[in-house]
PDB file of C-alpha atoms in Angstrom:
ATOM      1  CA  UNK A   7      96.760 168.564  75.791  1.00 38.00           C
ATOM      2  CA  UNK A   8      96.766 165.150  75.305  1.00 37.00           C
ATOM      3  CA  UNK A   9      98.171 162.372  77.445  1.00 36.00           C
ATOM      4  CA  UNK A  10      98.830 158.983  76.584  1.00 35.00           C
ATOM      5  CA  UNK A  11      98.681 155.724  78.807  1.00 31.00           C
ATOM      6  CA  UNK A  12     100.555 152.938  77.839  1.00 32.00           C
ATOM      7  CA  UNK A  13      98.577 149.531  77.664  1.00 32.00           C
ATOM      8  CA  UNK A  14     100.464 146.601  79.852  1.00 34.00           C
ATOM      9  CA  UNK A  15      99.320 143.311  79.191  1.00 38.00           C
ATOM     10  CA  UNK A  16     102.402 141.441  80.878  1.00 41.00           C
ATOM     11  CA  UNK A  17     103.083 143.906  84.070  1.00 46.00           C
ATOM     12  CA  UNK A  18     102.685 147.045  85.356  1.00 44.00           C
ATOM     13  CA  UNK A  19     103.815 150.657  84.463  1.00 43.00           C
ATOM     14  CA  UNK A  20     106.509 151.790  86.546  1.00 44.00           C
ATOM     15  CA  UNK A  21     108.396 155.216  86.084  1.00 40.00           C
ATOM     16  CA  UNK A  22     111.667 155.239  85.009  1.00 45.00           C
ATOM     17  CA  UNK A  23     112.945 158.395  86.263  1.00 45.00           C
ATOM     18  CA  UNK A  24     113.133 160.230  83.205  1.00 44.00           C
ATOM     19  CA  UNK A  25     109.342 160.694  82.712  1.00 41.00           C
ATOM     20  CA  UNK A  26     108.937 157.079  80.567  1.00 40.00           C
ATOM     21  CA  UNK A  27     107.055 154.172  81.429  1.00 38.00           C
ATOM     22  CA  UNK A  28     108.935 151.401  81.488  1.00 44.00           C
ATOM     23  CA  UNK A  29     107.072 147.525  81.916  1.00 47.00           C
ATOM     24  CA  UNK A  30     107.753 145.466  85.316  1.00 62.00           C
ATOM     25  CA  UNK A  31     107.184 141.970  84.463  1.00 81.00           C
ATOM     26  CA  UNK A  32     104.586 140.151  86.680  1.00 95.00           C
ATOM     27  CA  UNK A  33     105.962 138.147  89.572  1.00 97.00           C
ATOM     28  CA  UNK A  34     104.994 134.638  87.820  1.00 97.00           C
ATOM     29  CA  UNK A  35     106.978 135.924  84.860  1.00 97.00           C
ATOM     30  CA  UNK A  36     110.247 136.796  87.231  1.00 97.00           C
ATOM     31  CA  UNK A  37     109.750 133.471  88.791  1.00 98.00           C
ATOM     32  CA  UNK A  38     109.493 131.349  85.437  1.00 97.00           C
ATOM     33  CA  UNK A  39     112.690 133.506  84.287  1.00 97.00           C
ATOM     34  CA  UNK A  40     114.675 132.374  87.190  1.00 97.00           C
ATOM     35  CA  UNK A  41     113.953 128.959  87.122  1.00 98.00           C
ATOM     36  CA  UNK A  42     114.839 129.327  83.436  1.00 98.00           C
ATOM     37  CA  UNK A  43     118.212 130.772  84.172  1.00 97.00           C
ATOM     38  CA  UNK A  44     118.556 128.053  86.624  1.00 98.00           C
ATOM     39  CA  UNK A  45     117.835 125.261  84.329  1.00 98.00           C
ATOM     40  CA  UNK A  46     114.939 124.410  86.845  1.00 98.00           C
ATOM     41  CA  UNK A  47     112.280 122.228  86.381  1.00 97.00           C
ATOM     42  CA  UNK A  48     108.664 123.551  87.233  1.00 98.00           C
ATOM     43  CA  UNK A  49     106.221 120.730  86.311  1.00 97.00           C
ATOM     44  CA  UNK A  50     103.271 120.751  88.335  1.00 97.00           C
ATOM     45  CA  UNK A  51     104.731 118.153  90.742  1.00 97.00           C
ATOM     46  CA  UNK A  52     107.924 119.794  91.122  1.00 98.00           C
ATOM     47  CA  UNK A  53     109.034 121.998  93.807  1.00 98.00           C
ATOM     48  CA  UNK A  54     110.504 125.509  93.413  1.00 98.00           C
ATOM     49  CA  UNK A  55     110.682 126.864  96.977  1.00 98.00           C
ATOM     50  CA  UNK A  56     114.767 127.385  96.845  1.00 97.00           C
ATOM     51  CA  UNK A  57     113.936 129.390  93.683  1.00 98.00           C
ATOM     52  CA  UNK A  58     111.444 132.360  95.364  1.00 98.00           C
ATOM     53  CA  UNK A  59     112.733 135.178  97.295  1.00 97.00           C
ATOM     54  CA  UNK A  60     111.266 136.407 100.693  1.00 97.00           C
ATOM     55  CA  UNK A  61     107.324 138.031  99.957  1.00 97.00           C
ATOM     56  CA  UNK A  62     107.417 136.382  96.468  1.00 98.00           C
ATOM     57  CA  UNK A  63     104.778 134.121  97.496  1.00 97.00           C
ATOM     58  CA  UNK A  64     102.585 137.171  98.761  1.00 97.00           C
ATOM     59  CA  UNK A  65     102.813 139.097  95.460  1.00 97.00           C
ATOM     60  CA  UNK A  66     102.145 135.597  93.810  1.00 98.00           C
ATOM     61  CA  UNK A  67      98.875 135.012  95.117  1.00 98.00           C
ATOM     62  CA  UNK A  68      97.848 138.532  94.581  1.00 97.00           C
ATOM     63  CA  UNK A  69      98.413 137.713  90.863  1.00 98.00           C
ATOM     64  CA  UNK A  70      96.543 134.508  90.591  1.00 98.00           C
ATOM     65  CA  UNK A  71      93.505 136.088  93.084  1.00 98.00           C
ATOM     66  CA  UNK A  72      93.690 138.489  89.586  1.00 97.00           C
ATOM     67  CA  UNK A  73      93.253 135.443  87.120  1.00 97.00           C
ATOM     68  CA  UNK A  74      90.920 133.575  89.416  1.00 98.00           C
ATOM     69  CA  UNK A  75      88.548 136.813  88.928  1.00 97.00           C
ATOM     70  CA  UNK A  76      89.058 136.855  85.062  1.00 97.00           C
ATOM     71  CA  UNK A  77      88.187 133.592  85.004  1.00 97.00           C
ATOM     72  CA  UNK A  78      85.142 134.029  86.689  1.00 97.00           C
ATOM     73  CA  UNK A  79      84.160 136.717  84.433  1.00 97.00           C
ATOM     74  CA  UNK A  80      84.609 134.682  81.743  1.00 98.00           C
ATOM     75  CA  UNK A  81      82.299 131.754  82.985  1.00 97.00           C
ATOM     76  CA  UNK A  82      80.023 135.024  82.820  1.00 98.00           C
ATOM     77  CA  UNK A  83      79.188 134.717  86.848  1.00 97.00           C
ATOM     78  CA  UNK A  84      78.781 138.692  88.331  1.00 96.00           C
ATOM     79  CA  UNK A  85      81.404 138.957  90.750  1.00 96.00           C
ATOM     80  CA  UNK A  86      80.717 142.661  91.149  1.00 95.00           C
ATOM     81  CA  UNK A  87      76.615 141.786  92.416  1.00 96.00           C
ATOM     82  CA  UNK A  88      76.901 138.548  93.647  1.00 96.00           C
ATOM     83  CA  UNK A  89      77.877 138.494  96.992  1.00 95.00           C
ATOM     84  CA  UNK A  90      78.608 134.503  97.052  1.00 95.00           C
ATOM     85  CA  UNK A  91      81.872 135.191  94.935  1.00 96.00           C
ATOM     86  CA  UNK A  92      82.448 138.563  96.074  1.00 93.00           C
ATOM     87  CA  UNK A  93      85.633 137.223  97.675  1.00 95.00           C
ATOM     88  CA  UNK A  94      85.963 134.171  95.730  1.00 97.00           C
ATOM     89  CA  UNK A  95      88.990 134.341  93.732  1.00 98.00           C
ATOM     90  CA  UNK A  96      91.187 135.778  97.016  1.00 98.00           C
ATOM     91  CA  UNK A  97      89.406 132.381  98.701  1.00 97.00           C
ATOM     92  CA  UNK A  98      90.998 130.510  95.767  1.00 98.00           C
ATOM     93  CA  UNK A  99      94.567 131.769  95.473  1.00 98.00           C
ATOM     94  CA  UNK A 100      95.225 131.610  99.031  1.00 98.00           C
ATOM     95  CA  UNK A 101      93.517 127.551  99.016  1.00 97.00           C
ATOM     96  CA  UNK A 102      96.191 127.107  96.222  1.00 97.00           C
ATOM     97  CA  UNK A 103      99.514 128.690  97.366  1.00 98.00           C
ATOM     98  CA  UNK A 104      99.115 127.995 101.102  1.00 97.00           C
ATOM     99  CA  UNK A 105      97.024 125.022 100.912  1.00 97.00           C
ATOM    100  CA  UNK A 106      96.449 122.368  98.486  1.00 96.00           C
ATOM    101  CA  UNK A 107      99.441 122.800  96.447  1.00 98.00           C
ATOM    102  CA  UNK A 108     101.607 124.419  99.272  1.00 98.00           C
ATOM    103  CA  UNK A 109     104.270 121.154  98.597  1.00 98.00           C
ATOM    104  CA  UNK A 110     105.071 122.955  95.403  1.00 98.00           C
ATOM    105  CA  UNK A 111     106.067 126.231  97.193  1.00 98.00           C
ATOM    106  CA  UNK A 112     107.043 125.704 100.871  1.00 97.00           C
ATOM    107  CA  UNK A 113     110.553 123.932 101.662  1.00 96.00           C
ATOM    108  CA  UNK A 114     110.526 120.133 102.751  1.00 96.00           C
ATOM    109  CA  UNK A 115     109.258 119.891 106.623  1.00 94.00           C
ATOM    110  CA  UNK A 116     112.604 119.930 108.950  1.00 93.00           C
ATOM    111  CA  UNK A 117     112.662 116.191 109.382  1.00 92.00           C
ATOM    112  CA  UNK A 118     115.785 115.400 111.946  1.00 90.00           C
ATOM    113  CA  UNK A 119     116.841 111.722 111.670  1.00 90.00           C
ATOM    114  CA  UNK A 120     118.955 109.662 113.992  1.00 92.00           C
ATOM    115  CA  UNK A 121     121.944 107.128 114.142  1.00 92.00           C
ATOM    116  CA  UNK A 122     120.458 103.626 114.085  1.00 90.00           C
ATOM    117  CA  UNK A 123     122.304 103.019 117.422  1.00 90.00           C
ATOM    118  CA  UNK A 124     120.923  99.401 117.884  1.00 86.00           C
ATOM    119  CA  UNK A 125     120.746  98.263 114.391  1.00 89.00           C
ATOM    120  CA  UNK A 126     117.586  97.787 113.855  1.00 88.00           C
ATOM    121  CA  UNK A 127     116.577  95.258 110.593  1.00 89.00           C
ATOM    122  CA  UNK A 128     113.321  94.287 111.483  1.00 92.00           C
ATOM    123  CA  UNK A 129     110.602  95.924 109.265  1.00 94.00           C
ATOM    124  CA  UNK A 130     107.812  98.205 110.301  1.00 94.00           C
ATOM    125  CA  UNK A 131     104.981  99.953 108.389  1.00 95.00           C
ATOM    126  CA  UNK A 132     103.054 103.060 109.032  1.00 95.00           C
ATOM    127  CA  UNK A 133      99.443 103.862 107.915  1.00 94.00           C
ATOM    128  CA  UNK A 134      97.289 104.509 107.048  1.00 95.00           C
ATOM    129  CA  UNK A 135      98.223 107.700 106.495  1.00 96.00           C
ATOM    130  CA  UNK A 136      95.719 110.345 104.699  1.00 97.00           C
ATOM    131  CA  UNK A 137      96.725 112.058 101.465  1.00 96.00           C
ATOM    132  CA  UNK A 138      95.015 114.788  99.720  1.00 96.00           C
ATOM    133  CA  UNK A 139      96.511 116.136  95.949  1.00 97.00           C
ATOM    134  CA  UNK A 140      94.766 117.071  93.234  1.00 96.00           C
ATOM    135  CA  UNK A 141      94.525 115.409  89.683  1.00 95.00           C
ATOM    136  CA  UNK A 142      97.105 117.723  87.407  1.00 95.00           C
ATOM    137  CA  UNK A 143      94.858 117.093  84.206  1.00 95.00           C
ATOM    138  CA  UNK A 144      91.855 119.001  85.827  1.00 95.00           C
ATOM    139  CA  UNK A 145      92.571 120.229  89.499  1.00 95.00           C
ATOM    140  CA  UNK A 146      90.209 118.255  91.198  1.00 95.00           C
ATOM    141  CA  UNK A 147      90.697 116.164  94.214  1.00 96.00           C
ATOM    142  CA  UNK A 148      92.737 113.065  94.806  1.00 96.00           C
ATOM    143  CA  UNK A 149      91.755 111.676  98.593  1.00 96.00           C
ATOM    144  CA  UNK A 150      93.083 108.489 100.272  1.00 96.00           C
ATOM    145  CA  UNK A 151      96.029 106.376 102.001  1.00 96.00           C
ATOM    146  CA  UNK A 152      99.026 105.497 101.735  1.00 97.00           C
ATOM    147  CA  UNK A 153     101.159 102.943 103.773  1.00 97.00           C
ATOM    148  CA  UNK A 154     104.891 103.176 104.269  1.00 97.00           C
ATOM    149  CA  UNK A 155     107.116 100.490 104.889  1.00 97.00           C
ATOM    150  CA  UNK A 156     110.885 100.329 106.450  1.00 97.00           C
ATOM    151  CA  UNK A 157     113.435  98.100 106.699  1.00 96.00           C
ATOM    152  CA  UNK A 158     115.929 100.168 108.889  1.00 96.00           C
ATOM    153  CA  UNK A 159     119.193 101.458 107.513  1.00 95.00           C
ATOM    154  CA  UNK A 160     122.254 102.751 109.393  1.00 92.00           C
ATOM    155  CA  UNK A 161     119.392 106.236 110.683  1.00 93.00           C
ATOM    156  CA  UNK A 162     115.812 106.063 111.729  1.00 93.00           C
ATOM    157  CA  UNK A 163     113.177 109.224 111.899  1.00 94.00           C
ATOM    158  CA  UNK A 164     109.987 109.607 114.009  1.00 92.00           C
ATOM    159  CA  UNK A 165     106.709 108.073 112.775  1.00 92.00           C
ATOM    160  CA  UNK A 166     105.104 111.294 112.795  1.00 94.00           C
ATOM    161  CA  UNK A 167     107.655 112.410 110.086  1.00 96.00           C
ATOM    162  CA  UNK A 168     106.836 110.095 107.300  1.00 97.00           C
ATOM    163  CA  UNK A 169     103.008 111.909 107.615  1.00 97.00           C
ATOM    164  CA  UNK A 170     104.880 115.030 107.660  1.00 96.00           C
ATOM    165  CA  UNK A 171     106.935 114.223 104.501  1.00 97.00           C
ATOM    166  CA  UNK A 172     103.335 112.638 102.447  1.00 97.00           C
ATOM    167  CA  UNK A 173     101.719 115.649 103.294  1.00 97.00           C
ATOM    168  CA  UNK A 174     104.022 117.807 101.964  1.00 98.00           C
ATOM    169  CA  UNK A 175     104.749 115.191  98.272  1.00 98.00           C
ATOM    170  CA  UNK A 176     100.991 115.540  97.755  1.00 98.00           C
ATOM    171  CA  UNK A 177     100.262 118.615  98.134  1.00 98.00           C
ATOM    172  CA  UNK A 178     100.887 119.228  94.913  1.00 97.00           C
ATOM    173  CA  UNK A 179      99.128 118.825  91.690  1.00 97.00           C
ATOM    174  CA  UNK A 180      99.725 114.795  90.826  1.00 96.00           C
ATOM    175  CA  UNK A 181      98.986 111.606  88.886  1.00 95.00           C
ATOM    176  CA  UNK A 182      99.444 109.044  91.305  1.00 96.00           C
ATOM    177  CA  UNK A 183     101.763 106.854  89.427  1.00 96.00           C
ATOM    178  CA  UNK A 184     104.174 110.001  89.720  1.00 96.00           C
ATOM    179  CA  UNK A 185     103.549 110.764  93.103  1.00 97.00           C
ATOM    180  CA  UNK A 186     104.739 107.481  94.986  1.00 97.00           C
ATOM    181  CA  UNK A 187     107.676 107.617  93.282  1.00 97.00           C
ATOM    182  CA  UNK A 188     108.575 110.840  94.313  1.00 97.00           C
ATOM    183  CA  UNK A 189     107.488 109.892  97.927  1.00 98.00           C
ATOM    184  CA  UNK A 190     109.900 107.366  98.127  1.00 98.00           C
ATOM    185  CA  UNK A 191     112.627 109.431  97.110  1.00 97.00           C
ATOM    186  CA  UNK A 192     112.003 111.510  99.863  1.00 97.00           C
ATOM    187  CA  UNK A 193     112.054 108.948 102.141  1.00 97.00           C
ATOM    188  CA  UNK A 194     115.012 107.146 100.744  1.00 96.00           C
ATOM    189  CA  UNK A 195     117.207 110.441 100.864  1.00 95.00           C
ATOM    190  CA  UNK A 196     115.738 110.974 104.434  1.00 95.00           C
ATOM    191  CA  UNK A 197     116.584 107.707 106.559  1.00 93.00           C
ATOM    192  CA  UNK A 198     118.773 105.916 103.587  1.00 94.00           C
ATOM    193  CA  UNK A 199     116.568 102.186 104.522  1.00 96.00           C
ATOM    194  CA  UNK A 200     117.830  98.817 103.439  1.00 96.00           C
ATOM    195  CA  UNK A 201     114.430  98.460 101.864  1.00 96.00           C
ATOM    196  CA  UNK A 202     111.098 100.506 101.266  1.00 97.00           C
ATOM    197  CA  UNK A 203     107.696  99.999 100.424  1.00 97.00           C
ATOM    198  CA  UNK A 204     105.049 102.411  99.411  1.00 98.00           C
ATOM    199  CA  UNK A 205     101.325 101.537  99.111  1.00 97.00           C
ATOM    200  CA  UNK A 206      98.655 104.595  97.433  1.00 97.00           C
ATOM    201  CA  UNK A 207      95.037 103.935  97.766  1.00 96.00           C
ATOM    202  CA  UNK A 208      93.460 106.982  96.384  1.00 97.00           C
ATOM    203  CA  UNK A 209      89.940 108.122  94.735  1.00 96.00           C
ATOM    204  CA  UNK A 210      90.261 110.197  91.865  1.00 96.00           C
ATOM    205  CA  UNK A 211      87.651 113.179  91.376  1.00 94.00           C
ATOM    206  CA  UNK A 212      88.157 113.576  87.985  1.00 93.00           C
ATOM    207  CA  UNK A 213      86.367 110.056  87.534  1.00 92.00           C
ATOM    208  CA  UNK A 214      84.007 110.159  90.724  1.00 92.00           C
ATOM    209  CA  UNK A 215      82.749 114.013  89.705  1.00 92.00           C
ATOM    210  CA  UNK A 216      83.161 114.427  86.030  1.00 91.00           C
ATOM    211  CA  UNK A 217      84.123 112.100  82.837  1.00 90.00           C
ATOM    212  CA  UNK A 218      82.823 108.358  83.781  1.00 91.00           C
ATOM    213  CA  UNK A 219      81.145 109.292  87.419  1.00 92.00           C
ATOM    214  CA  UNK A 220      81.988 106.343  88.670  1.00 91.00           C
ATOM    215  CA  UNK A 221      81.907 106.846  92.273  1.00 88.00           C
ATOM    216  CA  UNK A 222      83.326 103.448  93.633  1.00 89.00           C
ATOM    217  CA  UNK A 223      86.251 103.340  91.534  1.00 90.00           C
ATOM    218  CA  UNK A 224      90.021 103.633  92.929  1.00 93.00           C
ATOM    219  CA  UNK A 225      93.240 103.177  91.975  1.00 95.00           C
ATOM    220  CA  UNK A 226      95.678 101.445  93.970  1.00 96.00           C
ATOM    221  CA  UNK A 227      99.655 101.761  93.172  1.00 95.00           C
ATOM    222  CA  UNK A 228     102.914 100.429  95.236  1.00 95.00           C
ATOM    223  CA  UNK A 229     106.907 100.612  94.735  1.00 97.00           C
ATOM    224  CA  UNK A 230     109.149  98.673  96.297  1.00 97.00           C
ATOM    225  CA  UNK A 231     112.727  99.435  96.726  1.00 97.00           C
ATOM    226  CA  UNK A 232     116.006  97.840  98.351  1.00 96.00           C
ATOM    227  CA  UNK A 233     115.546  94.253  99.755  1.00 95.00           C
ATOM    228  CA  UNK A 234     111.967  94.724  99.603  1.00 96.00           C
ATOM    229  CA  UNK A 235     112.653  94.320  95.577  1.00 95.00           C
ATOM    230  CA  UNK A 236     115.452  91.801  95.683  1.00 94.00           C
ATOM    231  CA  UNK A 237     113.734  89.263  98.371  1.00 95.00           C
ATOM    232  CA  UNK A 238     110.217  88.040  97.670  1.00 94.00           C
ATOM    233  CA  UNK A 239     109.739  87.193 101.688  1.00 93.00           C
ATOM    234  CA  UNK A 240     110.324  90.391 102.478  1.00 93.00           C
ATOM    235  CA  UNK A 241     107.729  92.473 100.333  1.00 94.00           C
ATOM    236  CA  UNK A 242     105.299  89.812 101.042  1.00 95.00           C
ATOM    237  CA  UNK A 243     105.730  90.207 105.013  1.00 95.00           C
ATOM    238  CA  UNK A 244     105.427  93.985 103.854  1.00 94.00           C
ATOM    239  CA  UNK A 245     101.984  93.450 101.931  1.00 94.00           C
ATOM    240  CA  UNK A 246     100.540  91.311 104.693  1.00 94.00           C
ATOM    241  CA  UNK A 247     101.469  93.721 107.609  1.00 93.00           C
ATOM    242  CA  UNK A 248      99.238  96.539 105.809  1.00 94.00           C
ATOM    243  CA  UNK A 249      96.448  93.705 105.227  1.00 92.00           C
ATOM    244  CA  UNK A 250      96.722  93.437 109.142  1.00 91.00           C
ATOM    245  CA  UNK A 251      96.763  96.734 109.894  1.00 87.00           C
ATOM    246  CA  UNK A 252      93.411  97.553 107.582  1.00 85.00           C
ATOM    247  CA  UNK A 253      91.345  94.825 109.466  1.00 85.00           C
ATOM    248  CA  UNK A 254      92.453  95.637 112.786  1.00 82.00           C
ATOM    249  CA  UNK A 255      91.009  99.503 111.689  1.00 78.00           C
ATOM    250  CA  UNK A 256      87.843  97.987 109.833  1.00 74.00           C
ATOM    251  CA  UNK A 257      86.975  96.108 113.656  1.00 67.00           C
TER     252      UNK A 257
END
């Protein structure tokens, strides 16, 4: 008697009931067909957290642990003998999903904000405030600051929130002329200011490690929104208050 097994390249076999195999589509593939359905973006700087159901994220990094290990095989390293990468690609999915690029799959950080009961229009900055992304052309680190400032609108948040908020933007795969942006219109949708400013100072991996190794090199980027756009003394005030704030830390 001879049985046959079908071969699944895109899921697993699952029994149908009547004694047939039927396929079950891998968990990235039920994901990508939802945010299909949805008309959903999924670039790698988006984020899809409204779009996974409860213990999709679980199944998810089970799946990539699986690709992390094929890839390993394929850079012909012995994952079965070599007890440095025994554990490797589990190591790897879970820095991914719950780590590095966790902005792409958590929801936004509960940020509660608050009626600007004195009206506030005096500007402030925060920073520096650490970032850490990854370069979306070849997953390796992005690492540095970033500044915020405000020019209070009709609601205020807590300092501690704007970290809160970066954190979450950046951890995400990035180019950094992307990421600011989308920063700010976190922010803006957050506290609604009469004017913003965003400074990034950031060393890129994929120029420090690989390509160029240029180890000093950085890239510095900035938007300016609101009044800070429209009235010259007001982004300069903005500029200098981060200059102050960098040599009072470099003392």
């Amino acid at each position: 008697m001879t049985s046959t097994v079908p071969f699944v390249s895109n899921g697993v076999a699952n029994s149908n009931g009547n004694g047939r195999s039927s396929l079950s589509p891998k968990i990235s593939a039920r994901i990508r067909e939802r945010l299909r359905e949805a008309g959903a973006s999924f670039l790698a700087n988006d984020n899809i957290a409204d779009h996974l159901l409860p213990g999709e994220l679980d199944q998810l990094q089970v799946e990539v642990a699986d690709k992390v290990r094929d890839l390993l095989r394929s850079l012909v390293i012995d994952i079965e003998n070599d007890h440095n990468t025994h554990e490797t690609a589990e190591r790897v999915a879970k820095m991914y999903l719950q780590e590095v690029f966790k902005g792409r799959y958590q929801q936004q950080p509960k940020v509660a904000s608050f009626p600007n009961v004195k009206q506030l229009d005096e500007i402030y900055t925060v920073g520096p405030i650490t970032v850490r992304s990854a370069c979306s052309h070849h997953l390796v680190p992005i690492m540095g600051n970033c500044w915020i400032g405000i020019k209070p609108g009709s609601r205020v948040i807590g300092l501690s929130k704007f970290t809160r908020v970066a954190d979450w933007v950046f951890s995400r795969p990035h180019i950094q002329e992307e990421a600011v942006m989308i920063l700010a219109d976190e922010i803006e949708k957050l506290c609604e200011p009469q004017g913003l400013g965003i400074i990034i100072k950031a060393q890129h991996y994929c120029m420090k490690w690989r390509g160029v190794k240029e180890p000093q090199t950085s890239m510095v980027n900035s938007v300016v929104r609101g009044d800070f756009r429209h009235d010259p003394s007001l982004k300069q005030e903005f500029f200098e208050l981060v200059r102050q704030q960098q040599a009072l830390l470099s003392t």
